[in-house]
PDB file of C-alpha atoms in Angstrom:
ATOM      1  CA  MET V   1      86.677 102.005 130.913  1.00 47.00           C
ATOM      2  CA  PRO V   2      89.730 102.427 128.672  1.00 49.00           C
ATOM      3  CA  ALA V   3      89.416 102.465 124.939  1.00 58.00           C
ATOM      4  CA  SER V   4      90.656  98.961 123.346  1.00 57.00           C
ATOM      5  CA  THR V   5      93.773  98.563 122.087  1.00 62.00           C
ATOM      6  CA  GLU V   6      93.246  95.722 119.926  1.00 78.00           C
ATOM      7  CA  ARG V   7      93.913  96.249 116.178  1.00 84.00           C
ATOM      8  CA  LEU V   8      90.999  95.371 113.607  1.00 91.00           C
ATOM      9  CA  GLY V   9      91.922  93.449 110.788  1.00 94.00           C
ATOM     10  CA  ALA V  10      92.542  95.542 107.302  1.00 92.00           C
ATOM     11  CA  MET V  11      89.383  94.258 105.788  1.00 92.00           C
ATOM     12  CA  GLU V  12      87.165  94.719 109.066  1.00 93.00           C
ATOM     13  CA  LEU V  13      88.348  98.601 108.798  1.00 93.00           C
ATOM     14  CA  ALA V  14      88.216  98.638 105.217  1.00 91.00           C
ATOM     15  CA  ARG V  15      84.196  97.595 105.517  1.00 93.00           C
ATOM     16  CA  ARG V  16      83.874 100.621 107.819  1.00 93.00           C
ATOM     17  CA  SER V  17      84.484 103.138 105.064  1.00 90.00           C
ATOM     18  CA  ASN V  18      81.699 105.393 104.171  1.00 90.00           C
ATOM     19  CA  ARG V  19      83.018 107.521 101.361  1.00 90.00           C
ATOM     20  CA  HIS V  20      80.938 105.837  98.744  1.00 91.00           C
ATOM     21  CA  PHE V  21      81.099 107.895  95.701  1.00 91.00           C
ATOM     22  CA  PRO V  22      78.191 108.848  92.992  1.00 94.00           C
ATOM     23  CA  GLY V  23      77.270 106.348  90.441  1.00 95.00           C
ATOM     24  CA  GLU V  24      79.382 103.738  91.797  1.00 94.00           C
ATOM     25  CA  SER V  25      78.679 100.013  90.755  1.00 96.00           C
ATOM     26  CA  SER V  26      78.088  97.255  93.368  1.00 94.00           C
ATOM     27  CA  ALA V  27      81.316  95.725  91.380  1.00 97.00           C
ATOM     28  CA  TYR V  28      83.566  98.791  91.701  1.00 95.00           C
ATOM     29  CA  ARG V  29      82.607  99.114  95.382  1.00 95.00           C
ATOM     30  CA  GLU V  30      83.391  95.370  96.134  1.00 95.00           C
ATOM     31  CA  ALA V  31      86.989  96.132  94.443  1.00 96.00           C
ATOM     32  CA  ARG V  32      87.692  99.181  96.147  1.00 95.00           C
ATOM     33  CA  THR V  33      87.075  97.764  99.515  1.00 96.00           C
ATOM     34  CA  ALA V  34      89.390  95.205  98.627  1.00 97.00           C
ATOM     35  CA  LEU V  35      91.824  97.518  97.477  1.00 96.00           C
ATOM     36  CA  LEU V  36      91.434 100.035 100.782  1.00 95.00           C
ATOM     37  CA  ALA V  37      92.249  96.866 102.728  1.00 96.00           C
ATOM     38  CA  GLU V  38      95.261  96.257 100.976  1.00 96.00           C
ATOM     39  CA  GLU V  39      96.023 100.176 101.183  1.00 93.00           C
ATOM     40  CA  ILE V  40      95.706  99.974 105.121  1.00 95.00           C
ATOM     41  CA  GLU V  41      98.116  96.601 105.009  1.00 95.00           C
ATOM     42  CA  LEU V  42     100.435  98.754 103.221  1.00 93.00           C
ATOM     43  CA  ARG V  43     100.190 101.641 105.678  1.00 93.00           C
ATOM     44  CA  ARG V  44     100.807  99.288 108.369  1.00 95.00           C
ATOM     45  CA  HIS V  45     103.812  97.720 106.516  1.00 95.00           C
ATOM     46  CA  ILE V  46     105.225 101.206 106.030  1.00 92.00           C
ATOM     47  CA  GLU V  47     105.166 102.010 110.036  1.00 94.00           C
ATOM     48  CA  ARG V  48     106.917  98.837 110.784  1.00 95.00           C
ATOM     49  CA  VAL V  49     109.865  99.570 108.252  1.00 93.00           C
ATOM     50  CA  ALA V  50     110.015 103.149 109.588  1.00 94.00           C
ATOM     51  CA  GLU V  51     110.136 101.662 113.162  1.00 96.00           C
ATOM     52  CA  GLN V  52     112.771  99.038 112.150  1.00 96.00           C
ATOM     53  CA  ARG V  53     115.130 101.855 110.678  1.00 95.00           C
ATOM     54  CA  ARG V  54     114.739 103.856 113.843  1.00 96.00           C
ATOM     55  CA  LYS V  55     116.147 100.695 115.800  1.00 96.00           C
ATOM     56  CA  LEU V  56     119.156 100.477 113.503  1.00 96.00           C
ATOM     57  CA  PRO V  57     122.604  99.774 115.591  1.00 96.00           C
ATOM     58  CA  PRO V  58     124.894 102.894 115.508  1.00 94.00           C
ATOM     59  CA  GLY V  59     126.331 103.399 111.992  1.00 96.00           C
ATOM     60  CA  GLY V  60     129.800 104.153 111.278  1.00 97.00           C
ATOM     61  CA  ALA V  61     131.671 107.012 112.485  1.00 97.00           C
ATOM     62  CA  VAL V  62     132.034 109.658 109.484  1.00 97.00           C
ATOM     63  CA  PRO V  63     135.769 109.505 108.552  1.00 96.00           C
ATOM     64  CA  GLU V  64     136.429 113.447 108.691  1.00 96.00           C
ATOM     65  CA  ASP V  65     134.503 116.646 108.887  1.00 97.00           C
ATOM     66  CA  TYR V  66     134.332 117.110 105.440  1.00 97.00           C
ATOM     67  CA  VAL V  67     134.573 120.818 104.047  1.00 98.00           C
ATOM     68  CA  PHE V  68     132.178 121.904 101.716  1.00 97.00           C
ATOM     69  CA  GLU V  69     131.757 125.169  99.983  1.00 97.00           C
ATOM     70  CA  GLY V  70     127.993 127.051 100.610  1.00 97.00           C
ATOM     71  CA  ALA V  71     126.778 130.145  99.341  1.00 94.00           C
ATOM     72  CA  HIS V  72     127.973 132.027 102.202  1.00 94.00           C
ATOM     73  CA  GLY V  73     131.324 130.394 102.206  1.00 96.00           C
ATOM     74  CA  PRO V  74     133.210 127.140 103.610  1.00 97.00           C
ATOM     75  CA  ALA V  75     131.250 125.027 105.949  1.00 97.00           C
ATOM     76  CA  ARG V  76     132.545 121.924 107.472  1.00 97.00           C
ATOM     77  CA  LEU V  77     130.024 118.698 107.633  1.00 98.00           C
ATOM     78  CA  SER V  78     129.535 119.434 111.559  1.00 97.00           C
ATOM     79  CA  ALA V  79     128.484 122.971 110.873  1.00 97.00           C
ATOM     80  CA  LEU V  80     125.618 121.870 108.627  1.00 98.00           C
ATOM     81  CA  PHE V  81     123.771 120.437 111.283  1.00 97.00           C
ATOM     82  CA  GLY V  82     122.862 123.710 113.094  1.00 96.00           C
ATOM     83  CA  ARG V  83     120.832 123.330 115.843  1.00 96.00           C
ATOM     84  CA  HIS V  84     119.996 119.944 115.247  1.00 97.00           C
ATOM     85  CA  ASP V  85     121.610 116.403 115.969  1.00 97.00           C
ATOM     86  CA  THR V  86     120.018 114.850 112.784  1.00 97.00           C
ATOM     87  CA  LEU V  87     121.191 116.002 108.965  1.00 98.00           C
ATOM     88  CA  VAL V  88     119.759 114.713 105.893  1.00 97.00           C
ATOM     89  CA  THR V  89     121.852 115.070 102.441  1.00 98.00           C
ATOM     90  CA  TYR V  90     120.798 114.542  99.139  1.00 97.00           C
ATOM     91  CA  ASN V  91     123.361 114.246  96.542  1.00 96.00           C
ATOM     92  CA  TRP V  92     122.229 116.001  93.665  1.00 96.00           C
ATOM     93  CA  MET V  93     123.570 114.861  90.106  1.00 94.00           C
ATOM     94  CA  PHE V  94     124.815 118.148  88.817  1.00 94.00           C
ATOM     95  CA  GLY V  95     128.495 117.678  88.388  1.00 91.00           C
ATOM     96  CA  PRO V  96     131.129 119.674  86.719  1.00 90.00           C
ATOM     97  CA  GLN V  97     130.951 118.122  83.547  1.00 90.00           C
ATOM     98  CA  ARG V  98     127.010 118.821  83.262  1.00 92.00           C
ATOM     99  CA  GLU V  99     125.624 122.230  81.840  1.00 93.00           C
ATOM    100  CA  ARG V 100     122.549 121.281  83.103  1.00 94.00           C
ATOM    101  CA  PRO V 101     121.217 119.020  86.230  1.00 95.00           C
ATOM    102  CA  CYS V 102     119.545 115.929  86.161  1.00 93.00           C
ATOM    103  CA  PRO V 103     115.677 116.378  85.312  1.00 93.00           C
ATOM    104  CA  MET V 104     114.577 113.827  87.977  1.00 92.00           C
ATOM    105  CA  CYS V 105     116.559 115.417  90.493  1.00 94.00           C
ATOM    106  CA  THR V 106     115.199 118.643  89.897  1.00 95.00           C
ATOM    107  CA  SER V 107     111.861 117.516  89.856  1.00 94.00           C
ATOM    108  CA  LEU V 108     112.575 116.140  93.157  1.00 94.00           C
ATOM    109  CA  LEU V 109     114.306 119.373  94.764  1.00 97.00           C
ATOM    110  CA  GLY V 110     111.483 121.490  93.585  1.00 96.00           C
ATOM    111  CA  ALA V 111     109.268 119.696  95.380  1.00 96.00           C
ATOM    112  CA  PHE V 112     111.265 119.740  98.553  1.00 96.00           C
ATOM    113  CA  ASP V 113     112.339 123.570  98.305  1.00 97.00           C
ATOM    114  CA  GLY V 114     108.419 124.439  99.079  1.00 95.00           C
ATOM    115  CA  GLU V 115     108.749 121.988 102.100  1.00 96.00           C
ATOM    116  CA  MET V 116     112.151 122.917 103.418  1.00 97.00           C
ATOM    117  CA  PRO V 117     110.678 125.247 106.144  1.00 97.00           C
ATOM    118  CA  ASP V 118     108.893 122.795 107.631  1.00 96.00           C
ATOM    119  CA  ILE V 119     111.790 120.157 107.218  1.00 96.00           C
ATOM    120  CA  LEU V 120     114.044 121.976 108.742  1.00 97.00           C
ATOM    121  CA  GLN V 121     111.960 122.662 111.907  1.00 97.00           C
ATOM    122  CA  ARG V 122     112.702 118.996 112.704  1.00 97.00           C
ATOM    123  CA  VAL V 123     116.360 118.010 110.828  1.00 97.00           C
ATOM    124  CA  ALA V 124     119.118 119.875 108.990  1.00 97.00           C
ATOM    125  CA  PHE V 125     119.205 119.198 105.480  1.00 98.00           C
ATOM    126  CA  ALA V 126     121.953 119.605 102.814  1.00 98.00           C
ATOM    127  CA  VAL V 127     121.900 119.477  98.870  1.00 98.00           C
ATOM    128  CA  ILE V 128     125.256 118.302  97.856  1.00 97.00           C
ATOM    129  CA  ALA V 129     126.821 118.457  94.386  1.00 95.00           C
ATOM    130  CA  ARG V 130     130.223 118.572  92.821  1.00 93.00           C
ATOM    131  CA  SER V 131     129.684 121.777  90.339  1.00 94.00           C
ATOM    132  CA  PRO V 132     130.587 125.001  91.880  1.00 95.00           C
ATOM    133  CA  VAL V 133     128.295 126.351  94.279  1.00 97.00           C
ATOM    134  CA  ALA V 134     127.908 129.668  92.263  1.00 96.00           C
ATOM    135  CA  LYS V 135     126.555 127.355  89.267  1.00 97.00           C
ATOM    136  CA  MET V 136     124.274 125.474  91.733  1.00 97.00           C
ATOM    137  CA  THR V 137     122.848 128.775  93.206  1.00 97.00           C
ATOM    138  CA  ALA V 138     122.549 130.189  89.786  1.00 97.00           C
ATOM    139  CA  PHE V 139     120.094 127.427  88.592  1.00 97.00           C
ATOM    140  CA  ALA V 140     118.302 127.580  91.979  1.00 97.00           C
ATOM    141  CA  LYS V 141     117.856 131.154  91.219  1.00 97.00           C
ATOM    142  CA  GLU V 142     116.527 130.533  87.922  1.00 96.00           C
ATOM    143  CA  ARG V 143     114.013 127.469  89.120  1.00 96.00           C
ATOM    144  CA  ALA V 144     112.871 130.376  91.831  1.00 97.00           C
ATOM    145  CA  TRP V 145     113.814 127.954  94.689  1.00 97.00           C
ATOM    146  CA  ARG V 146     114.210 129.617  98.033  1.00 97.00           C
ATOM    147  CA  TYR V 147     114.841 127.581 100.557  1.00 97.00           C
ATOM    148  CA  LEU V 148     116.959 124.571  99.904  1.00 98.00           C
ATOM    149  CA  PRO V 149     120.671 124.711 101.497  1.00 97.00           C
ATOM    150  CA  LEU V 150     123.455 124.001  98.634  1.00 98.00           C
ATOM    151  CA  TYR V 151     126.661 123.030  98.950  1.00 98.00           C
ATOM    152  CA  SER V 152     129.127 122.050  96.703  1.00 97.00           C
ATOM    153  CA  SER V 153     131.546 118.945  97.365  1.00 95.00           C
ATOM    154  CA  GLN V 154     134.277 119.883  95.059  1.00 91.00           C
ATOM    155  CA  GLY V 155     137.528 118.976  96.867  1.00 85.00           C
ATOM    156  CA  ASN V 156     136.305 116.354  99.405  1.00 93.00           C
ATOM    157  CA  ASP V 157     135.843 112.518  99.233  1.00 92.00           C
ATOM    158  CA  PHE V 158     132.090 112.797 100.415  1.00 96.00           C
ATOM    159  CA  ASN V 159     130.548 111.699  97.282  1.00 94.00           C
ATOM    160  CA  ARG V 160     132.929 108.706  96.667  1.00 93.00           C
ATOM    161  CA  LEU V 161     132.370 107.415 100.015  1.00 95.00           C
ATOM    162  CA  TYR V 162     128.419 108.216 100.805  1.00 96.00           C
ATOM    163  CA  ALA V 163     127.299 108.129  96.915  1.00 94.00           C
ATOM    164  CA  PHE V 164     129.586 105.600  95.663  1.00 92.00           C
ATOM    165  CA  GLU V 165     130.717 107.756  92.668  1.00 90.00           C
ATOM    166  CA  ASP V 166     133.760 106.850  90.829  1.00 85.00           C
ATOM    167  CA  PRO V 167     136.292 109.509  91.029  1.00 73.00           C
ATOM    168  CA  ASP V 168     138.103 108.931  87.888  1.00 77.00           C
ATOM    169  CA  ALA V 169     134.563 108.794  85.743  1.00 78.00           C
ATOM    170  CA  ASN V 170     132.211 111.763  84.738  1.00 81.00           C
ATOM    171  CA  GLU V 171     129.310 110.479  86.573  1.00 85.00           C
ATOM    172  CA  ASP V 172     126.845 111.485  88.934  1.00 90.00           C
ATOM    173  CA  VAL V 173     124.947 109.209  91.537  1.00 91.00           C
ATOM    174  CA  PRO V 174     121.958 110.355  93.630  1.00 92.00           C
ATOM    175  CA  ALA V 175     121.984 109.335  97.348  1.00 94.00           C
ATOM    176  CA  PHE V 176     120.081 110.215 100.284  1.00 95.00           C
ATOM    177  CA  ASN V 177     122.063 109.995 103.488  1.00 96.00           C
ATOM    178  CA  VAL V 178     120.854 110.589 107.283  1.00 97.00           C
ATOM    179  CA  PHE V 179     123.661 111.655 109.810  1.00 98.00           C
ATOM    180  CA  ARG V 180     123.310 111.792 113.743  1.00 98.00           C
ATOM    181  CA  ARG V 181     125.653 113.713 115.969  1.00 96.00           C
ATOM    182  CA  GLU V 182     125.901 112.106 119.490  1.00 93.00           C
ATOM    183  CA  GLY V 183     128.325 113.414 122.116  1.00 87.00           C
ATOM    184  CA  GLY V 184     130.430 115.146 119.524  1.00 89.00           C
ATOM    185  CA  VAL V 185     130.628 112.122 117.075  1.00 97.00           C
ATOM    186  CA  ILE V 186     129.114 112.129 113.903  1.00 98.00           C
ATOM    187  CA  ARG V 187     127.707 108.604 112.694  1.00 98.00           C
ATOM    188  CA  HIS V 188     126.144 107.668 109.303  1.00 98.00           C
ATOM    189  CA  PHE V 189     122.596 106.425 110.315  1.00 97.00           C
ATOM    190  CA  TRP V 190     121.151 105.163 107.053  1.00 95.00           C
ATOM    191  CA  GLY V 191     121.636 105.914 103.440  1.00 94.00           C
ATOM    192  CA  ASP V 192     119.665 104.637 100.212  1.00 91.00           C
ATOM    193  CA  GLU V 193     120.543 101.341  98.820  1.00 84.00           C
ATOM    194  CA  MET V 194     117.944 100.413  96.521  1.00 73.00           C
ATOM    195  CA  ASN V 195     119.596 100.919  93.166  1.00 72.00           C
ATOM    196  CA  MET V 196     119.702  98.813  90.094  1.00 69.00           C
ATOM    197  CA  GLU V 197     120.947  95.476  91.756  1.00 72.00           C
ATOM    198  CA  THR V 198     118.196  95.520  93.831  1.00 67.00           C
ATOM    199  CA  ALA V 199     115.308  96.633  91.285  1.00 67.00           C
ATOM    200  CA  ASP V 200     112.749  93.927  90.220  1.00 68.00           C
ATOM    201  CA  PRO V 201     112.898  92.858  86.403  1.00 77.00           C
ATOM    202  CA  GLY V 202     111.535  95.593  83.878  1.00 72.00           C
ATOM    203  CA  GLN V 203     111.528  98.312  86.869  1.00 69.00           C
ATOM    204  CA  ASP V 204     113.228 101.585  87.520  1.00 71.00           C
ATOM    205  CA  PRO V 205     115.181 101.563  90.863  1.00 69.00           C
ATOM    206  CA  ARG V 206     113.265 103.057  93.511  1.00 71.00           C
ATOM    207  CA  GLY V 207     112.799 103.743  97.180  1.00 68.00           C
ATOM    208  CA  ALA V 208     110.305 102.427  99.382  1.00 69.00           C
ATOM    209  CA  PRO V 209     108.567 104.439 100.385  1.00 74.00           C
ATOM    210  CA  ASP V 210     109.447 106.699  97.024  1.00 81.00           C
ATOM    211  CA  LEU V 211     110.332 110.191  98.121  1.00 87.00           C
ATOM    212  CA  MET V 212     109.394 111.684  94.765  1.00 86.00           C
ATOM    213  CA  PRO V 213     106.159 113.414  94.934  1.00 88.00           C
ATOM    214  CA  ILE V 214     105.220 113.007  91.232  1.00 88.00           C
ATOM    215  CA  TRP V 215     105.167 109.296  91.207  1.00 86.00           C
ATOM    216  CA  ASN V 216     103.108 109.054  94.400  1.00 87.00           C
ATOM    217  CA  ILE V 217     100.702 111.102  92.671  1.00 89.00           C
ATOM    218  CA  LEU V 218     100.830 109.359  89.204  1.00 87.00           C
ATOM    219  CA  ASP V 219     100.836 105.895  90.892  1.00 87.00           C
ATOM    220  CA  HIS V 220      97.214 106.954  91.987  1.00 91.00           C
ATOM    221  CA  THR V 221      96.103 107.711  88.307  1.00 90.00           C
ATOM    222  CA  PRO V 222      94.942 105.050  85.699  1.00 88.00           C
ATOM    223  CA  ALA V 223      97.896 105.266  83.656  1.00 87.00           C
ATOM    224  CA  GLY V 224     100.047 105.145  86.342  1.00 87.00           C
ATOM    225  CA  ARG V 225     103.958 106.338  86.343  1.00 83.00           C
ATOM    226  CA  ALA V 226     104.154 104.945  82.617  1.00 82.00           C
ATOM    227  CA  LYS V 227     107.567 103.546  81.561  1.00 81.00           C
ATOM    228  CA  ASP V 228     108.511 105.791  78.812  1.00 83.00           C
ATOM    229  CA  TRP V 229     108.049 109.375  80.359  1.00 86.00           C
ATOM    230  CA  TYR V 230     110.319 111.175  82.962  1.00 88.00           C
ATOM    231  CA  PRO V 231     110.263 114.681  84.264  1.00 89.00           C
ATOM    232  CA  SER V 232     112.267 117.467  82.018  1.00 91.00           C
ATOM    233  CA  LEU V 233     113.872 120.750  82.833  1.00 91.00           C
ATOM    234  CA  ASP V 234     111.482 122.494  80.370  1.00 89.00           C
ATOM    235  CA  TYR V 235     108.503 121.937  78.490  1.00 87.00           C
ATOM    236  CA  PRO V 236     107.012 123.255  75.407  1.00 86.00           C
ATOM    237  CA  ALA V 237     104.521 126.171  75.895  1.00 77.00           C
ATOM    238  CA  ALA V 238     101.076 124.884  75.891  1.00 59.00           C
TER     239      ALA V 238
END
């Protein structure tokens, strides 16, 4: 007899959990089970959003095959795909006006560096900034990053169109974008749009799900991520 495909309610699934911890009170278990039901609903909502994202109609064609400067010389956007048909790009806040890059971006990229060998099995990835690539690679060496593909967008229009940077201002804007190559045409598939205009009152703008591992860890702790703490490039010696 085939297994049932009927999906149970979140609370019913939560009550099936046998992970009870030493010394917990009945009040703790009741509240934890209610929270578990919400976590199950959150997982389901994340999956619904991901499915909706995958069903987006074709995005706009990329206006040109941008030329970037990589560690091994010039490379066009089309070449960044390598053997894949999907390319993920991250705009690193490390413009030529900066001596040191954005600490938040650096925290994120430090985590991505360790994941990059796995990520590159499924999609291509490129970290893009307007600083010279030599400056980017020097900082990567300082941080002992080994796997991040780094490219400078100096001299092209990529950051203006896909990170919404003002070319006349010394500003950097972080941005995630996903591109898809089909039949020789490169199209924009998805880009993050959750910025200050879409943030709730008193909230830093963030994606959903939040791609920064540090915030996901801290959201599971009693104090949470806090409103007055952000990652730094360096910390005092303990």
